[in-house]
XYZ file of C-alpha atoms in Angstrom:
344
model
C 2.493 4.721 18.371
C 4.509 6.770 21.120
C 7.017 6.052 23.920
C 5.762 5.058 27.434
C 7.309 7.865 30.164
C 7.955 4.186 32.173
C 10.325 3.869 28.976
C 12.454 6.689 28.829
C 15.757 6.690 31.087
C 17.384 8.286 33.506
C 19.773 9.651 34.879
C 21.621 6.463 36.360
C 21.599 4.943 32.564
C 23.994 6.247 30.787
C 26.247 3.007 30.617
C 23.669 0.040 30.128
C 24.362 0.048 26.038
C 28.402 -0.078 27.097
C 27.692 -2.858 29.645
C 25.989 -4.374 26.800
C 28.592 -4.206 24.682
C 31.145 -5.404 26.815
C 29.129 -8.764 27.294
C 28.797 -9.078 23.457
C 32.681 -8.237 22.151
C 33.631 -11.157 25.466
C 30.887 -13.773 23.529
C 33.476 -12.973 20.610
C 30.520 -11.991 18.648
C 31.807 -8.510 17.275
C 34.670 -10.646 15.408
C 34.242 -10.797 11.241
C 33.242 -14.244 9.668
C 35.116 -14.305 6.013
C 34.149 -18.428 6.125
C 30.513 -17.192 6.456
C 30.179 -14.276 3.739
C 32.491 -16.925 1.719
C 30.187 -18.810 0.626
C 26.972 -16.167 0.877
C 28.922 -14.103 -1.602
C 29.645 -17.455 -3.338
C 25.856 -18.783 -3.669
C 24.636 -15.107 -3.977
C 27.070 -14.395 -7.147
C 25.833 -17.742 -8.826
C 22.786 -17.037 -8.214
C 23.047 -13.970 -10.221
C 24.916 -15.184 -12.544
C 22.746 -17.869 -13.230
C 20.247 -16.383 -13.750
C 21.228 -14.242 -16.769
C 22.310 -17.370 -17.650
C 18.913 -19.316 -17.459
C 17.400 -16.062 -19.274
C 20.163 -15.977 -22.343
C 19.322 -19.793 -22.533
C 15.262 -20.194 -22.766
C 15.704 -16.678 -25.160
C 12.691 -15.428 -26.729
C 9.761 -17.610 -24.520
C 7.145 -16.901 -21.794
C 9.025 -19.059 -19.818
C 10.707 -15.541 -19.009
C 8.616 -14.350 -17.310
C 9.145 -17.106 -14.049
C 13.382 -16.085 -14.768
C 11.935 -12.344 -14.264
C 10.477 -13.372 -11.066
C 14.119 -15.520 -10.198
C 15.561 -12.367 -10.946
C 14.415 -10.249 -8.744
C 15.193 -12.686 -5.892
C 18.940 -12.897 -7.198
C 18.301 -8.523 -7.461
C 17.516 -8.351 -3.352
C 20.264 -10.235 -2.147
C 22.769 -8.695 -3.636
C 21.339 -5.664 -2.620
C 20.955 -7.334 1.104
C 24.832 -7.504 0.901
C 25.903 -4.318 -0.647
C 23.783 -3.985 3.175
C 26.275 -6.117 4.877
C 28.896 -3.927 2.736
C 28.140 -0.633 3.414
C 27.997 -1.247 7.477
C 32.047 -2.658 7.365
C 30.429 -6.298 8.193
C 32.620 -7.765 5.978
C 35.040 -6.641 5.449
C 37.081 -3.782 7.546
C 38.300 -1.387 5.004
C 36.568 1.362 4.245
C 38.034 1.639 0.848
C 37.334 -2.189 0.031
C 34.284 -1.393 1.415
C 33.329 1.459 -0.961
C 34.893 -0.684 -4.057
C 32.967 -3.485 -3.353
C 29.862 -1.534 -2.562
C 29.985 0.106 -5.741
C 30.036 -3.036 -8.079
C 27.476 -4.452 -5.979
C 25.227 -1.918 -5.842
C 25.869 0.386 -9.113
C 26.688 -1.891 -11.174
C 25.178 -4.912 -10.800
C 21.865 -4.253 -9.116
C 21.418 -0.223 -10.101
C 21.737 1.606 -6.691
C 23.752 4.233 -5.527
C 25.993 3.119 -2.898
C 26.437 6.800 -1.813
C 23.538 7.903 -1.914
C 22.259 4.672 0.164
C 24.896 4.398 2.558
C 24.077 8.122 3.473
C 20.651 7.239 4.175
C 21.163 4.594 5.889
C 23.511 5.844 8.230
C 20.572 8.734 9.217
C 18.452 5.920 9.330
C 20.531 4.068 11.704
C 21.902 7.451 13.662
C 17.555 8.313 14.510
C 15.724 5.695 14.076
C 12.146 6.552 13.516
C 12.139 9.488 14.241
C 10.391 11.896 12.773
C 13.095 15.162 12.066
C 15.981 12.785 11.174
C 15.042 9.101 10.098
C 14.082 9.439 6.149
C 12.226 6.132 6.056
C 10.227 7.817 7.800
C 9.696 11.353 5.942
C 6.131 11.932 4.711
C 6.879 11.677 0.953
C 4.051 9.631 -0.342
C 3.000 7.892 2.983
C 2.867 9.845 6.826
C 3.932 7.639 9.587
C 2.532 9.320 12.172
C -1.208 11.751 13.595
C 1.095 14.867 13.225
C 2.680 13.953 9.950
C -0.874 13.442 8.950
C -2.426 16.912 10.172
C 0.366 18.656 8.496
C 0.063 16.249 5.413
C -0.685 18.418 2.475
C -1.107 16.784 -1.721
C -0.363 13.865 -2.656
C 0.659 12.139 0.916
C -2.681 13.640 2.232
C -5.311 12.268 -0.701
C -2.688 8.684 -0.152
C -2.673 9.123 3.718
C -6.080 8.364 3.984
C -6.218 4.949 2.797
C -2.799 4.078 2.624
C -2.580 0.833 4.582
C -3.907 -0.447 1.631
C -2.435 1.349 -1.237
C 1.023 0.021 0.378
C 1.918 -3.097 -0.691
C 0.407 -1.646 -4.535
C 2.529 1.005 -4.355
C 5.982 -1.363 -3.163
C 5.918 -2.571 -6.726
C 7.587 0.513 -7.547
C 9.812 0.883 -5.057
C 12.116 -0.973 -7.332
C 12.157 1.664 -9.826
C 11.886 4.092 -6.700
C 15.581 3.798 -5.941
C 17.086 3.659 -9.670
C 15.219 7.310 -10.182
C 16.747 8.154 -6.738
C 20.113 6.914 -7.152
C 20.075 8.870 -10.351
C 18.869 12.113 -8.969
C 21.521 11.582 -6.214
C 24.060 12.452 -8.248
C 23.403 15.878 -8.952
C 24.579 16.642 -5.451
C 27.591 18.387 -5.058
C 28.489 16.412 -1.676
C 28.068 12.826 -3.110
C 31.628 11.073 -2.951
C 32.486 10.124 -6.484
C 29.827 10.868 -8.657
C 30.886 10.774 -12.071
C 32.347 7.089 -10.887
C 28.780 6.616 -9.730
C 26.912 7.818 -12.262
C 29.492 5.607 -14.642
C 28.815 2.216 -13.023
C 24.528 3.080 -13.018
C 25.166 4.283 -16.791
C 26.163 0.906 -17.325
C 23.989 -1.500 -14.694
C 21.331 0.594 -17.155
C 22.401 -0.228 -21.175
C 23.910 -3.464 -20.150
C 20.311 -4.450 -17.783
C 17.966 -3.209 -20.979
C 20.100 -4.332 -23.464
C 20.054 -7.326 -22.723
C 17.007 -7.669 -21.898
C 15.481 -6.565 -25.458
C 18.594 -8.587 -27.226
C 17.175 -11.414 -26.081
C 13.002 -10.619 -26.108
C 10.577 -8.871 -28.976
C 9.873 -5.477 -27.605
C 5.911 -6.875 -26.124
C 8.368 -9.652 -24.095
C 11.142 -7.265 -22.790
C 8.193 -5.023 -21.856
C 6.290 -7.290 -19.453
C 9.983 -9.095 -18.453
C 10.918 -5.436 -17.448
C 7.555 -5.517 -15.514
C 7.882 -8.138 -13.647
C 11.157 -7.818 -12.448
C 10.732 -4.617 -11.682
C 8.098 -5.228 -9.212
C 8.721 -8.122 -7.614
C 12.051 -6.859 -7.170
C 10.325 -3.946 -5.602
C 7.872 -5.326 -3.083
C 10.720 -8.546 -1.850
C 12.565 -5.260 -1.092
C 9.608 -3.569 1.048
C 8.651 -6.836 2.390
C 12.223 -6.724 4.449
C 12.495 -3.680 5.402
C 8.785 -2.806 6.446
C 8.912 -5.862 9.420
C 12.241 -4.200 11.478
C 10.110 -0.682 12.213
C 7.097 -0.019 10.793
C 4.368 -0.291 13.564
C 7.095 0.343 16.104
C 7.311 4.049 17.890
C 8.030 7.162 16.246
C 10.325 9.517 18.105
C 10.051 13.094 17.983
C 12.224 15.958 19.537
C 9.962 15.499 22.833
C 11.563 11.946 23.043
C 14.468 12.069 24.932
C 16.400 8.521 24.920
C 19.934 6.743 24.955
C 20.764 4.853 22.755
C 20.697 1.058 24.276
C 16.278 2.480 23.936
C 17.053 4.421 21.174
C 17.275 0.979 18.971
C 15.656 -1.226 21.139
C 12.234 0.574 21.006
C 11.875 1.650 17.749
C 12.867 -2.080 16.455
C 11.509 -5.815 15.967
C 12.597 -9.232 15.468
C 11.073 -11.139 12.842
C 10.914 -15.161 13.846
C 10.591 -17.707 12.152
C 13.814 -19.799 11.479
C 16.474 -20.158 8.984
C 14.673 -19.921 6.181
C 13.326 -16.148 7.096
C 16.855 -15.257 8.501
C 17.886 -16.382 4.188
C 14.951 -14.578 2.727
C 15.879 -11.153 4.864
C 19.725 -11.815 5.042
C 19.526 -11.548 8.320
C 17.701 -8.080 8.782
C 15.081 -10.266 11.214
C 17.500 -9.400 14.076
C 16.796 -6.125 13.651
C 17.037 -5.201 17.076
C 20.468 -6.523 17.531
C 21.446 -5.543 13.806
C 20.694 -1.631 15.645
C 22.702 -2.522 18.330
C 25.631 -3.661 16.865
C 24.741 -2.391 13.201
C 28.656 -3.783 12.124
C 28.469 -7.575 13.642
C 28.646 -9.794 11.405
C 24.869 -11.495 9.763
C 26.120 -14.579 11.278
C 26.446 -13.627 15.094
C 22.937 -11.659 14.817
C 21.052 -15.353 16.029
C 23.981 -16.298 18.345
C 23.445 -12.561 19.707
C 19.669 -12.458 20.611
C 19.000 -14.311 23.079
C 22.254 -12.055 25.371
C 20.426 -8.830 24.376
C 17.234 -10.646 25.002
C 17.774 -11.774 28.991
C 19.801 -8.222 29.440
C 16.734 -6.210 27.597
C 14.499 -8.288 30.270
C 17.016 -7.273 33.012
C 16.120 -3.091 32.371
C 12.471 -3.588 31.831
C 12.732 -2.285 28.259
C 10.627 -4.063 25.584
C 11.934 -6.007 23.711
C 9.662 -6.372 19.958
C 9.473 -10.290 18.288
C 7.034 -11.470 16.141
C 6.165 -13.714 13.115
C 6.598 -12.245 9.619
C 2.652 -12.476 8.852
C 1.710 -11.027 12.279
C 5.034 -8.317 11.869
C 2.945 -6.560 8.414
C -0.571 -6.741 9.689
C 0.604 -5.018 12.656
C 2.614 -2.138 9.653
C -0.395 -1.610 7.925
C -2.932 -1.230 10.782
C 0.068 1.658 11.773
C -0.627 3.177 8.898
C -4.505 2.520 8.989
C -4.462 3.956 12.767
C -2.476 7.494 11.886
C -4.292 7.724 8.744
C -7.221 8.084 10.433
C -7.628 11.977 10.929
C -7.386 12.163 7.345
C -10.543 10.226 6.443
C -13.307 11.948 5.842
C -12.077 15.579 5.460
C -12.004 16.842 2.620
C -8.756 18.653 0.520
């Protein structure tokens, strides 16, 4: 999918985002929501601690498998909180946000806060851009025809049938995040990498130690597999609907900020349950336009943004959760078309 000519900005459109930003600010939607986050943090902390308490209480039993699934949900919700911390939605203080992010990300779920924040910041600056967004780099999957034609090795092999392999590959995402977190410790550019490494190591020792202390080897290994598989699929199903299947930008697409964010993002409808499950990321368009806006305000910003985009003739994409996954899979299958029937 590409950006159409009618979507390209003209010289008069430089202030489009500024006008929208004024409306949002006047509505008070950029104000902090300490009460909302106090409740949300409390509930997520209770879910996280409560699941570990259930794990300890159940002990050596095959009933630990459902507990592993519940723990995956708890890990995902903690990760979504780390996302909000990274965007400054919870605290204006960068120091407070970073300390909390290290505790929530590195220590609680084993995800490098510094590595992920750097990666996610680059994504927000250039969403769905072939050359600048790390989320659409052709590491394993390919996201455009151009990437397909230039692919080599594993991406070229997988790219042929990647739509069918997408969900199976998500089962590895939890492990991939941990591996990437530890690999990032080798980068001199990573701030406080010794602290990050210490907290990541503490997480792994405490996590594995608890599982192997309570469960015998076969059950422990199965618990770890189920937990990491469900955690990876949960996160993948949370982030994939937001941009996959939307236009992939290249150096030829010179879009202003508003169009760059709106045209590459997709909202997911579905009500309060979807909002809770996706951590508010179902309002992806509003989140990309205003990354520091508290999650609780995104729903209220939606009608303002949608009406404003309509007045400019800018397409505002929104659909249900299942449809969003379908669009992502169809896009993956389409961009892999040049590779099917081609020998490596």
